[in-house]
């Protein structure tokens, strides 16, 4: 499957879990996520989280940076939630791998 076109199941999962987020945050999370690709749901969300974190760091001390930082947190949290739902036994190793990725 070509991940440039997100799987409808992934998009549905994403929409269901972000529907009640504050509108501004949901909009930023959606914008970053939809502009990012990944091999599967967990990687897609983790990659989007990294993009948002990079943008937050580039923006300096500003409101935009704060929103991007919140979006990064939300996207990484969603990646971990997706992993917990998909393969609970792998959650610890996935969280560790994401932490290592973020530190490098």
PDB file of N, CA and C in Angstrom:
ATOM      1  N   UNK A   1       0.836  -1.199   0.000  1.00  0.00           N
ATOM      2  CA  UNK A   1       0.000   0.000   0.000  1.00  0.00           C
ATOM      3  C   UNK A   1       0.873   1.252   0.000  1.00  0.00           C
ATOM      4  N   UNK A   2       0.519   2.203  -0.773  1.00  0.00           N
ATOM      5  CA  UNK A   2       1.235   3.473  -0.841  1.00  0.00           C
ATOM      6  C   UNK A   2       0.815   4.326   0.348  1.00  0.00           C
ATOM      7  N   UNK A   3       1.762   4.587   1.281  1.00  0.00           N
ATOM      8  CA  UNK A   3       1.429   5.319   2.497  1.00  0.00           C
ATOM      9  C   UNK A   3       1.205   6.803   2.247  1.00  0.00           C
ATOM     10  N   UNK A   4       1.487   7.296   1.041  1.00  0.00           N
ATOM     11  CA  UNK A   4       1.195   8.708   0.776  1.00  0.00           C
ATOM     12  C   UNK A   4      -0.304   8.944   0.814  1.00  0.00           C
ATOM     13  N   UNK A   5      -1.053   7.903   0.557  1.00  0.00           N
ATOM     14  CA  UNK A   5      -2.498   7.968   0.728  1.00  0.00           C
ATOM     15  C   UNK A   5      -2.793   7.158   1.976  1.00  0.00           C
ATOM     16  N   UNK A   6      -3.136   7.819   3.040  1.00  0.00           N
ATOM     17  CA  UNK A   6      -3.337   7.163   4.322  1.00  0.00           C
ATOM     18  C   UNK A   6      -4.478   6.149   4.221  1.00  0.00           C
ATOM     19  N   UNK A   7      -4.315   5.031   4.893  1.00  0.00           N
ATOM     20  CA  UNK A   7      -5.365   4.017   4.938  1.00  0.00           C
ATOM     21  C   UNK A   7      -6.594   4.609   5.615  1.00  0.00           C
ATOM     22  N   UNK A   8      -7.753   4.302   5.091  1.00  0.00           N
ATOM     23  CA  UNK A   8      -8.981   4.861   5.676  1.00  0.00           C
ATOM     24  C   UNK A   8      -9.153   4.419   7.119  1.00  0.00           C
ATOM     25  N   UNK A   9      -8.716   3.206   7.454  1.00  0.00           N
ATOM     26  CA  UNK A   9      -8.816   2.743   8.842  1.00  0.00           C
ATOM     27  C   UNK A   9      -7.932   3.590   9.754  1.00  0.00           C
ATOM     28  N   UNK A  10      -6.733   3.961   9.275  1.00  0.00           N
ATOM     29  CA  UNK A  10      -5.843   4.814  10.068  1.00  0.00           C
ATOM     30  C   UNK A  10      -6.455   6.200  10.257  1.00  0.00           C
ATOM     31  N   UNK A  11      -7.002   6.746   9.204  1.00  0.00           N
ATOM     32  CA  UNK A  11      -7.620   8.076   9.293  1.00  0.00           C
ATOM     33  C   UNK A  11      -8.832   8.057  10.217  1.00  0.00           C
ATOM     34  N   UNK A  12      -9.610   7.002  10.147  1.00  0.00           N
ATOM     35  CA  UNK A  12     -10.779   6.867  11.022  1.00  0.00           C
ATOM     36  C   UNK A  12     -10.320   6.758  12.484  1.00  0.00           C
ATOM     37  N   UNK A  13      -9.304   5.922  12.737  1.00  0.00           N
ATOM     38  CA  UNK A  13      -8.764   5.772  14.094  1.00  0.00           C
ATOM     39  C   UNK A  13      -8.302   7.133  14.611  1.00  0.00           C
ATOM     40  N   UNK A  14      -7.554   7.854  13.781  1.00  0.00           N
ATOM     41  CA  UNK A  14      -7.033   9.169  14.139  1.00  0.00           C
ATOM     42  C   UNK A  14      -8.169  10.144  14.453  1.00  0.00           C
ATOM     43  N   UNK A  15      -9.165  10.190  13.591  1.00  0.00           N
ATOM     44  CA  UNK A  15     -10.288  11.119  13.782  1.00  0.00           C
ATOM     45  C   UNK A  15     -11.060  10.816  15.055  1.00  0.00           C
ATOM     46  N   UNK A  16     -11.277   9.541  15.336  1.00  0.00           N
ATOM     47  CA  UNK A  16     -12.020   9.153  16.541  1.00  0.00           C
ATOM     48  C   UNK A  16     -11.302   9.583  17.811  1.00  0.00           C
ATOM     49  N   UNK A  17      -9.996   9.576  17.781  1.00  0.00           N
ATOM     50  CA  UNK A  17      -9.231   9.880  18.985  1.00  0.00           C
ATOM     51  C   UNK A  17      -8.840  11.347  19.121  1.00  0.00           C
ATOM     52  N   UNK A  18      -9.053  12.121  18.099  1.00  0.00           N
ATOM     53  CA  UNK A  18      -8.736  13.554  18.184  1.00  0.00           C
ATOM     54  C   UNK A  18      -9.990  14.428  18.146  1.00  0.00           C
ATOM     55  N   UNK A  19     -11.131  13.825  17.987  1.00  0.00           N
ATOM     56  CA  UNK A  19     -12.377  14.562  17.812  1.00  0.00           C
ATOM     57  C   UNK A  19     -12.693  15.519  18.965  1.00  0.00           C
ATOM     58  N   UNK A  20     -12.367  15.143  20.186  1.00  0.00           N
ATOM     59  CA  UNK A  20     -12.729  15.988  21.327  1.00  0.00           C
ATOM     60  C   UNK A  20     -11.607  16.941  21.754  1.00  0.00           C
ATOM     61  N   UNK A  21     -10.505  16.959  21.029  1.00  0.00           N
ATOM     62  CA  UNK A  21      -9.407  17.886  21.365  1.00  0.00           C
ATOM     63  C   UNK A  21      -9.826  19.318  21.057  1.00  0.00           C
ATOM     64  N   UNK A  22      -9.224  20.278  21.748  1.00  0.00           N
ATOM     65  CA  UNK A  22      -9.511  21.682  21.421  1.00  0.00           C
ATOM     66  C   UNK A  22      -9.262  21.941  19.929  1.00  0.00           C
ATOM     67  N   UNK A  23     -10.107  22.750  19.341  1.00  0.00           N
ATOM     68  CA  UNK A  23     -10.098  22.963  17.884  1.00  0.00           C
ATOM     69  C   UNK A  23      -8.735  23.398  17.341  1.00  0.00           C
ATOM     70  N   UNK A  24      -8.084  24.342  17.997  1.00  0.00           N
ATOM     71  CA  UNK A  24      -6.796  24.840  17.501  1.00  0.00           C
ATOM     72  C   UNK A  24      -5.747  23.729  17.547  1.00  0.00           C
ATOM     73  N   UNK A  25      -5.716  22.993  18.638  1.00  0.00           N
ATOM     74  CA  UNK A  25      -4.748  21.905  18.762  1.00  0.00           C
ATOM     75  C   UNK A  25      -5.059  20.793  17.764  1.00  0.00           C
ATOM     76  N   UNK A  26      -6.323  20.433  17.655  1.00  0.00           N
ATOM     77  CA  UNK A  26      -6.714  19.388  16.695  1.00  0.00           C
ATOM     78  C   UNK A  26      -6.323  19.788  15.272  1.00  0.00           C
ATOM     79  N   UNK A  27      -6.537  21.029  14.929  1.00  0.00           N
ATOM     80  CA  UNK A  27      -6.169  21.507  13.594  1.00  0.00           C
ATOM     81  C   UNK A  27      -4.683  21.400  13.331  1.00  0.00           C
ATOM     82  N   UNK A  28      -3.872  21.749  14.331  1.00  0.00           N
ATOM     83  CA  UNK A  28      -2.417  21.669  14.148  1.00  0.00           C
ATOM     84  C   UNK A  28      -1.956  20.217  14.070  1.00  0.00           C
ATOM     85  N   UNK A  29      -2.504  19.373  14.929  1.00  0.00           N
ATOM     86  CA  UNK A  29      -2.159  17.945  14.914  1.00  0.00           C
ATOM     87  C   UNK A  29      -2.531  17.335  13.564  1.00  0.00           C
ATOM     88  N   UNK A  30      -3.714  17.648  13.070  1.00  0.00           N
ATOM     89  CA  UNK A  30      -4.152  17.125  11.765  1.00  0.00           C
ATOM     90  C   UNK A  30      -3.249  17.614  10.643  1.00  0.00           C
ATOM     91  N   UNK A  31      -2.910  18.898  10.669  1.00  0.00           N
ATOM     92  CA  UNK A  31      -2.080  19.457   9.594  1.00  0.00           C
ATOM     93  C   UNK A  31      -0.721  18.771   9.533  1.00  0.00           C
ATOM     94  N   UNK A  32      -0.099  18.594  10.683  1.00  0.00           N
ATOM     95  CA  UNK A  32       1.220  17.947  10.705  1.00  0.00           C
ATOM     96  C   UNK A  32       1.085  16.475  10.312  1.00  0.00           C
ATOM     97  N   UNK A  33       0.091  15.798  10.863  1.00  0.00           N
ATOM     98  CA  UNK A  33      -0.079  14.365  10.579  1.00  0.00           C
ATOM     99  C   UNK A  33      -0.360  14.119   9.102  1.00  0.00           C
ATOM    100  N   UNK A  34      -1.226  14.904   8.520  1.00  0.00           N
ATOM    101  CA  UNK A  34      -1.594  14.668   7.125  1.00  0.00           C
ATOM    102  C   UNK A  34      -0.473  15.026   6.151  1.00  0.00           C
ATOM    103  N   UNK A  35       0.497  15.807   6.610  1.00  0.00           N
ATOM    104  CA  UNK A  35       1.643  16.158   5.758  1.00  0.00           C
ATOM    105  C   UNK A  35       2.817  15.195   5.957  1.00  0.00           C
ATOM    106  N   UNK A  36       2.608  14.156   6.768  1.00  0.00           N
ATOM    107  CA  UNK A  36       3.675  13.218   7.124  1.00  0.00           C
ATOM    108  C   UNK A  36       3.300  11.814   6.671  1.00  0.00           C
ATOM    109  N   UNK A  37       4.299  11.048   6.271  1.00  0.00           N
ATOM    110  CA  UNK A  37       4.092   9.650   5.881  1.00  0.00           C
ATOM    111  C   UNK A  37       4.731   8.726   6.898  1.00  0.00           C
ATOM    112  N   UNK A  38       4.302   7.477   6.875  1.00  0.00           N
ATOM    113  CA  UNK A  38       4.886   6.449   7.730  1.00  0.00           C
ATOM    114  C   UNK A  38       4.475   5.088   7.217  1.00  0.00           C
ATOM    115  N   UNK A  39       5.208   4.076   7.629  1.00  0.00           N
ATOM    116  CA  UNK A  39       4.929   2.716   7.156  1.00  0.00           C
ATOM    117  C   UNK A  39       3.643   2.139   7.742  1.00  0.00           C
ATOM    118  N   UNK A  40       3.317   2.512   8.962  1.00  0.00           N
ATOM    119  CA  UNK A  40       2.094   2.041   9.608  1.00  0.00           C
ATOM    120  C   UNK A  40       1.594   3.139  10.534  1.00  0.00           C
ATOM    121  N   UNK A  41       0.497   2.894  11.202  1.00  0.00           N
ATOM    122  CA  UNK A  41      -0.126   3.918  12.037  1.00  0.00           C
ATOM    123  C   UNK A  41       0.835   4.444  13.102  1.00  0.00           C
ATOM    124  N   UNK A  42       1.508   3.561  13.801  1.00  0.00           N
ATOM    125  CA  UNK A  42       2.411   3.983  14.880  1.00  0.00           C
ATOM    126  C   UNK A  42       3.560   4.816  14.322  1.00  0.00           C
ATOM    127  N   UNK A  43       4.185   4.344  13.264  1.00  0.00           N
ATOM    128  CA  UNK A  43       5.303   5.091  12.677  1.00  0.00           C
ATOM    129  C   UNK A  43       4.830   6.426  12.115  1.00  0.00           C
ATOM    130  N   UNK A  44       3.683   6.436  11.470  1.00  0.00           N
ATOM    131  CA  UNK A  44       3.138   7.671  10.915  1.00  0.00           C
ATOM    132  C   UNK A  44       2.974   8.730  12.002  1.00  0.00           C
ATOM    133  N   UNK A  45       2.345   8.342  13.120  1.00  0.00           N
ATOM    134  CA  UNK A  45       2.105   9.294  14.201  1.00  0.00           C
ATOM    135  C   UNK A  45       3.403   9.710  14.880  1.00  0.00           C
ATOM    136  N   UNK A  46       4.322   8.761  15.070  1.00  0.00           N
ATOM    137  CA  UNK A  46       5.614   9.088  15.678  1.00  0.00           C
ATOM    138  C   UNK A  46       6.406  10.041  14.779  1.00  0.00           C
ATOM    139  N   UNK A  47       6.419   9.769  13.482  1.00  0.00           N
ATOM    140  CA  UNK A  47       7.107  10.664  12.543  1.00  0.00           C
ATOM    141  C   UNK A  47       6.498  12.059  12.572  1.00  0.00           C
ATOM    142  N   UNK A  48       5.168  12.127  12.617  1.00  0.00           N
ATOM    143  CA  UNK A  48       4.500  13.427  12.689  1.00  0.00           C
ATOM    144  C   UNK A  48       4.855  14.141  13.986  1.00  0.00           C
ATOM    145  N   UNK A  49       4.961  13.400  15.075  1.00  0.00           N
ATOM    146  CA  UNK A  49       5.366  13.986  16.349  1.00  0.00           C
ATOM    147  C   UNK A  49       6.759  14.580  16.270  1.00  0.00           C
ATOM    148  N   UNK A  50       7.664  13.879  15.596  1.00  0.00           N
ATOM    149  CA  UNK A  50       9.016  14.402  15.416  1.00  0.00           C
ATOM    150  C   UNK A  50       9.023  15.680  14.583  1.00  0.00           C
ATOM    151  N   UNK A  51       8.189  15.713  13.552  1.00  0.00           N
ATOM    152  CA  UNK A  51       8.089  16.915  12.716  1.00  0.00           C
ATOM    153  C   UNK A  51       7.597  18.089  13.564  1.00  0.00           C
ATOM    154  N   UNK A  52       6.552  17.858  14.350  1.00  0.00           N
ATOM    155  CA  UNK A  52       6.015  18.936  15.189  1.00  0.00           C
ATOM    156  C   UNK A  52       7.046  19.401  16.214  1.00  0.00           C
ATOM    157  N   UNK A  53       7.793  18.470  16.799  1.00  0.00           N
ATOM    158  CA  UNK A  53       8.821  18.843  17.768  1.00  0.00           C
ATOM    159  C   UNK A  53       9.925  19.664  17.102  1.00  0.00           C
ATOM    160  N   UNK A  54      10.328  19.270  15.927  1.00  0.00           N
ATOM    161  CA  UNK A  54      11.342  20.025  15.185  1.00  0.00           C
ATOM    162  C   UNK A  54      10.858  21.438  14.884  1.00  0.00           C
ATOM    163  N   UNK A  55       9.597  21.552  14.489  1.00  0.00           N
ATOM    164  CA  UNK A  55       9.036  22.876  14.201  1.00  0.00           C
ATOM    165  C   UNK A  55       8.954  23.723  15.468  1.00  0.00           C
ATOM    166  N   UNK A  56       8.630  23.100  16.589  1.00  0.00           N
ATOM    167  CA  UNK A  56       8.583  23.830  17.864  1.00  0.00           C
ATOM    168  C   UNK A  56       9.961  24.357  18.227  1.00  0.00           C
ATOM    169  N   UNK A  57      10.966  23.535  18.038  1.00  0.00           N
ATOM    170  CA  UNK A  57      12.326  23.950  18.377  1.00  0.00           C
ATOM    171  C   UNK A  57      12.811  25.060  17.451  1.00  0.00           C
ATOM    172  N   UNK A  58      12.384  25.036  16.203  1.00  0.00           N
ATOM    173  CA  UNK A  58      12.779  26.070  15.239  1.00  0.00           C
ATOM    174  C   UNK A  58      12.080  27.397  15.489  1.00  0.00           C
ATOM    175  N   UNK A  59      10.902  27.341  16.091  1.00  0.00           N
ATOM    176  CA  UNK A  59      10.093  28.546  16.274  1.00  0.00           C
ATOM    177  C   UNK A  59      10.541  29.392  17.463  1.00  0.00           C
ATOM    178  N   UNK A  60      11.415  28.864  18.305  1.00  0.00           N
ATOM    179  CA  UNK A  60      11.884  29.642  19.451  1.00  0.00           C
ATOM    180  C   UNK A  60      10.808  29.798  20.502  1.00  0.00           C
ATOM    181  N   UNK A  61      10.909  30.853  21.271  1.00  0.00           N
ATOM    182  CA  UNK A  61       9.967  31.110  22.360  1.00  0.00           C
ATOM    183  C   UNK A  61       8.788  31.926  21.828  1.00  0.00           C
ATOM    184  N   UNK A  62       7.793  31.220  21.318  1.00  0.00           N
ATOM    185  CA  UNK A  62       6.634  31.902  20.749  1.00  0.00           C
ATOM    186  C   UNK A  62       5.384  31.063  20.963  1.00  0.00           C
ATOM    187  N   UNK A  63       4.247  31.657  20.688  1.00  0.00           N
ATOM    188  CA  UNK A  63       2.984  30.917  20.789  1.00  0.00           C
ATOM    189  C   UNK A  63       2.927  29.789  19.774  1.00  0.00           C
ATOM    190  N   UNK A  64       3.495  30.019  18.598  1.00  0.00           N
ATOM    191  CA  UNK A  64       3.528  28.986  17.562  1.00  0.00           C
ATOM    192  C   UNK A  64       4.329  27.794  18.067  1.00  0.00           C
ATOM    193  N   UNK A  65       5.447  28.075  18.713  1.00  0.00           N
ATOM    194  CA  UNK A  65       6.275  26.994  19.260  1.00  0.00           C
ATOM    195  C   UNK A  65       5.498  26.218  20.313  1.00  0.00           C
ATOM    196  N   UNK A  66       4.752  26.919  21.135  1.00  0.00           N
ATOM    197  CA  UNK A  66       3.970  26.247  22.174  1.00  0.00           C
ATOM    198  C   UNK A  66       2.924  25.318  21.548  1.00  0.00           C
ATOM    199  N   UNK A  67       2.253  25.780  20.518  1.00  0.00           N
ATOM    200  CA  UNK A  67       1.255  24.943  19.850  1.00  0.00           C
ATOM    201  C   UNK A  67       1.908  23.732  19.196  1.00  0.00           C
ATOM    202  N   UNK A  68       3.054  23.935  18.562  1.00  0.00           N
ATOM    203  CA  UNK A  68       3.760  22.815  17.950  1.00  0.00           C
ATOM    204  C   UNK A  68       4.238  21.823  19.004  1.00  0.00           C
ATOM    205  N   UNK A  69       4.660  22.310  20.156  1.00  0.00           N
ATOM    206  CA  UNK A  69       5.090  21.425  21.240  1.00  0.00           C
ATOM    207  C   UNK A  69       3.912  20.597  21.757  1.00  0.00           C
ATOM    208  N   UNK A  70       2.762  21.226  21.910  1.00  0.00           N
ATOM    209  CA  UNK A  70       1.560  20.481  22.310  1.00  0.00           C
ATOM    210  C   UNK A  70       1.171  19.458  21.244  1.00  0.00           C
ATOM    211  N   UNK A  71       1.291  19.831  19.983  1.00  0.00           N
ATOM    212  CA  UNK A  71       0.977  18.897  18.897  1.00  0.00           C
ATOM    213  C   UNK A  71       1.939  17.719  18.910  1.00  0.00           C
ATOM    214  N   UNK A  72       3.226  17.979  19.143  1.00  0.00           N
ATOM    215  CA  UNK A  72       4.214  16.894  19.218  1.00  0.00           C
ATOM    216  C   UNK A  72       3.847  15.933  20.335  1.00  0.00           C
ATOM    217  N   UNK A  73       3.508  16.471  21.501  1.00  0.00           N
ATOM    218  CA  UNK A  73       3.113  15.634  22.635  1.00  0.00           C
ATOM    219  C   UNK A  73       1.885  14.789  22.288  1.00  0.00           C
ATOM    220  N   UNK A  74       0.899  15.415  21.671  1.00  0.00           N
ATOM    221  CA  UNK A  74      -0.319  14.691  21.299  1.00  0.00           C
ATOM    222  C   UNK A  74      -0.026  13.586  20.291  1.00  0.00           C
ATOM    223  N   UNK A  75       0.796  13.864  19.314  1.00  0.00           N
ATOM    224  CA  UNK A  75       1.095  12.874  18.269  1.00  0.00           C
ATOM    225  C   UNK A  75       1.894  11.694  18.816  1.00  0.00           C
ATOM    226  N   UNK A  76       2.859  11.955  19.691  1.00  0.00           N
ATOM    227  CA  UNK A  76       3.618  10.858  20.300  1.00  0.00           C
ATOM    228  C   UNK A  76       2.702  10.045  21.214  1.00  0.00           C
ATOM    229  N   UNK A  77       1.840  10.726  21.948  1.00  0.00           N
ATOM    230  CA  UNK A  77       0.875  10.022  22.799  1.00  0.00           C
ATOM    231  C   UNK A  77      -0.043   9.147  21.956  1.00  0.00           C
ATOM    232  N   UNK A  78      -0.494   9.662  20.829  1.00  0.00           N
ATOM    233  CA  UNK A  78      -1.337   8.862  19.929  1.00  0.00           C
ATOM    234  C   UNK A  78      -0.576   7.668  19.366  1.00  0.00           C
ATOM    235  N   UNK A  79       0.697   7.856  19.045  1.00  0.00           N
ATOM    236  CA  UNK A  79       1.507   6.733  18.551  1.00  0.00           C
ATOM    237  C   UNK A  79       1.582   5.634  19.603  1.00  0.00           C
ATOM    238  N   UNK A  80       1.802   6.027  20.848  1.00  0.00           N
ATOM    239  CA  UNK A  80       1.877   5.040  21.922  1.00  0.00           C
ATOM    240  C   UNK A  80       0.520   4.392  22.188  1.00  0.00           C
ATOM    241  N   UNK A  81      -0.548   5.159  22.090  1.00  0.00           N
ATOM    242  CA  UNK A  81      -1.888   4.592  22.240  1.00  0.00           C
ATOM    243  C   UNK A  81      -2.164   3.571  21.143  1.00  0.00           C
ATOM    244  N   UNK A  82      -1.794   3.914  19.920  1.00  0.00           N
ATOM    245  CA  UNK A  82      -1.990   2.984  18.803  1.00  0.00           C
ATOM    246  C   UNK A  82      -1.227   1.685  19.041  1.00  0.00           C
ATOM    247  N   UNK A  83      -0.010   1.795  19.538  1.00  0.00           N
ATOM    248  CA  UNK A  83       0.785   0.598  19.824  1.00  0.00           C
ATOM    249  C   UNK A  83       0.170  -0.200  20.967  1.00  0.00           C
ATOM    250  N   UNK A  84      -0.313   0.488  21.988  1.00  0.00           N
ATOM    251  CA  UNK A  84      -0.948  -0.199  23.120  1.00  0.00           C
ATOM    252  C   UNK A  84      -2.188  -0.967  22.676  1.00  0.00           C
ATOM    253  N   UNK A  85      -2.922  -0.409  21.753  1.00  0.00           N
ATOM    254  CA  UNK A  85      -4.121  -1.089  21.243  1.00  0.00           C
ATOM    255  C   UNK A  85      -3.760  -2.228  20.300  1.00  0.00           C
ATOM    256  N   UNK A  86      -2.705  -2.054  19.522  1.00  0.00           N
ATOM    257  CA  UNK A  86      -2.319  -3.028  18.519  1.00  0.00           C
ATOM    258  C   UNK A  86      -1.518  -4.181  19.119  1.00  0.00           C
ATOM    259  N   UNK A  87      -0.534  -3.854  19.931  1.00  0.00           N
ATOM    260  CA  UNK A  87       0.376  -4.869  20.471  1.00  0.00           C
ATOM    261  C   UNK A  87       0.819  -4.455  21.874  1.00  0.00           C
ATOM    262  N   UNK A  88      -0.025  -4.661  22.863  1.00  0.00           N
ATOM    263  CA  UNK A  88       0.289  -4.191  24.216  1.00  0.00           C
ATOM    264  C   UNK A  88       1.643  -4.672  24.741  1.00  0.00           C
ATOM    265  N   UNK A  89       2.036  -5.861  24.385  1.00  0.00           N
ATOM    266  CA  UNK A  89       3.308  -6.397  24.871  1.00  0.00           C
ATOM    267  C   UNK A  89       4.506  -5.630  24.312  1.00  0.00           C
ATOM    268  N   UNK A  90       4.311  -4.910  23.216  1.00  0.00           N
ATOM    269  CA  UNK A  90       5.395  -4.170  22.575  1.00  0.00           C
ATOM    270  C   UNK A  90       5.470  -2.713  23.028  1.00  0.00           C
ATOM    271  N   UNK A  91       4.540  -2.275  23.859  1.00  0.00           N
ATOM    272  CA  UNK A  91       4.468  -0.857  24.224  1.00  0.00           C
ATOM    273  C   UNK A  91       5.766  -0.357  24.859  1.00  0.00           C
ATOM    274  N   UNK A  92       6.335  -1.109  25.773  1.00  0.00           N
ATOM    275  CA  UNK A  92       7.571  -0.686  26.435  1.00  0.00           C
ATOM    276  C   UNK A  92       8.715  -0.499  25.455  1.00  0.00           C
ATOM    277  N   UNK A  93       8.893  -1.456  24.561  1.00  0.00           N
ATOM    278  CA  UNK A  93       9.991  -1.337  23.601  1.00  0.00           C
ATOM    279  C   UNK A  93       9.727  -0.232  22.587  1.00  0.00           C
ATOM    280  N   UNK A  94       8.485  -0.023  22.222  1.00  0.00           N
ATOM    281  CA  UNK A  94       8.150   1.072  21.303  1.00  0.00           C
ATOM    282  C   UNK A  94       8.413   2.419  21.966  1.00  0.00           C
ATOM    283  N   UNK A  95       8.008   2.561  23.222  1.00  0.00           N
ATOM    284  CA  UNK A  95       8.252   3.815  23.947  1.00  0.00           C
ATOM    285  C   UNK A  95       9.754   4.074  24.063  1.00  0.00           C
ATOM    286  N   UNK A  96      10.513   3.037  24.353  1.00  0.00           N
ATOM    287  CA  UNK A  96      11.967   3.175  24.458  1.00  0.00           C
ATOM    288  C   UNK A  96      12.558   3.606  23.112  1.00  0.00           C
ATOM    289  N   UNK A  97      12.119   2.972  22.032  1.00  0.00           N
ATOM    290  CA  UNK A  97      12.628   3.314  20.697  1.00  0.00           C
ATOM    291  C   UNK A  97      12.293   4.763  20.333  1.00  0.00           C
ATOM    292  N   UNK A  98      11.098   5.217  20.681  1.00  0.00           N
ATOM    293  CA  UNK A  98      10.714   6.598  20.391  1.00  0.00           C
ATOM    294  C   UNK A  98      11.566   7.582  21.197  1.00  0.00           C
ATOM    295  N   UNK A  99      11.855   7.228  22.432  1.00  0.00           N
ATOM    296  CA  UNK A  99      12.686   8.095  23.265  1.00  0.00           C
ATOM    297  C   UNK A  99      14.106   8.186  22.698  1.00  0.00           C
ATOM    298  N   UNK A 100      14.631   7.068  22.249  1.00  0.00           N
ATOM    299  CA  UNK A 100      15.973   7.057  21.644  1.00  0.00           C
ATOM    300  C   UNK A 100      15.973   7.903  20.357  1.00  0.00           C
ATOM    301  N   UNK A 101      14.925   7.755  19.533  1.00  0.00           N
ATOM    302  CA  UNK A 101      14.821   8.540  18.289  1.00  0.00           C
ATOM    303  C   UNK A 101      14.794  10.021  18.589  1.00  0.00           C
ATOM    304  N   UNK A 102      14.031  10.401  19.604  1.00  0.00           N
ATOM    305  CA  UNK A 102      13.892  11.826  19.935  1.00  0.00           C
ATOM    306  C   UNK A 102      15.197  12.407  20.457  1.00  0.00           C
ATOM    307  N   UNK A 103      16.003  11.584  21.103  1.00  0.00           N
ATOM    308  CA  UNK A 103      17.247  12.069  21.678  1.00  0.00           C
ATOM    309  C   UNK A 103      18.357  12.203  20.639  1.00  0.00           C
ATOM    310  N   UNK A 104      18.178  11.573  19.494  1.00  0.00           N
ATOM    311  CA  UNK A 104      19.266  11.614  18.500  1.00  0.00           C
ATOM    312  C   UNK A 104      19.109  12.728  17.497  1.00  0.00           C
TER     313      UNK A 104
END
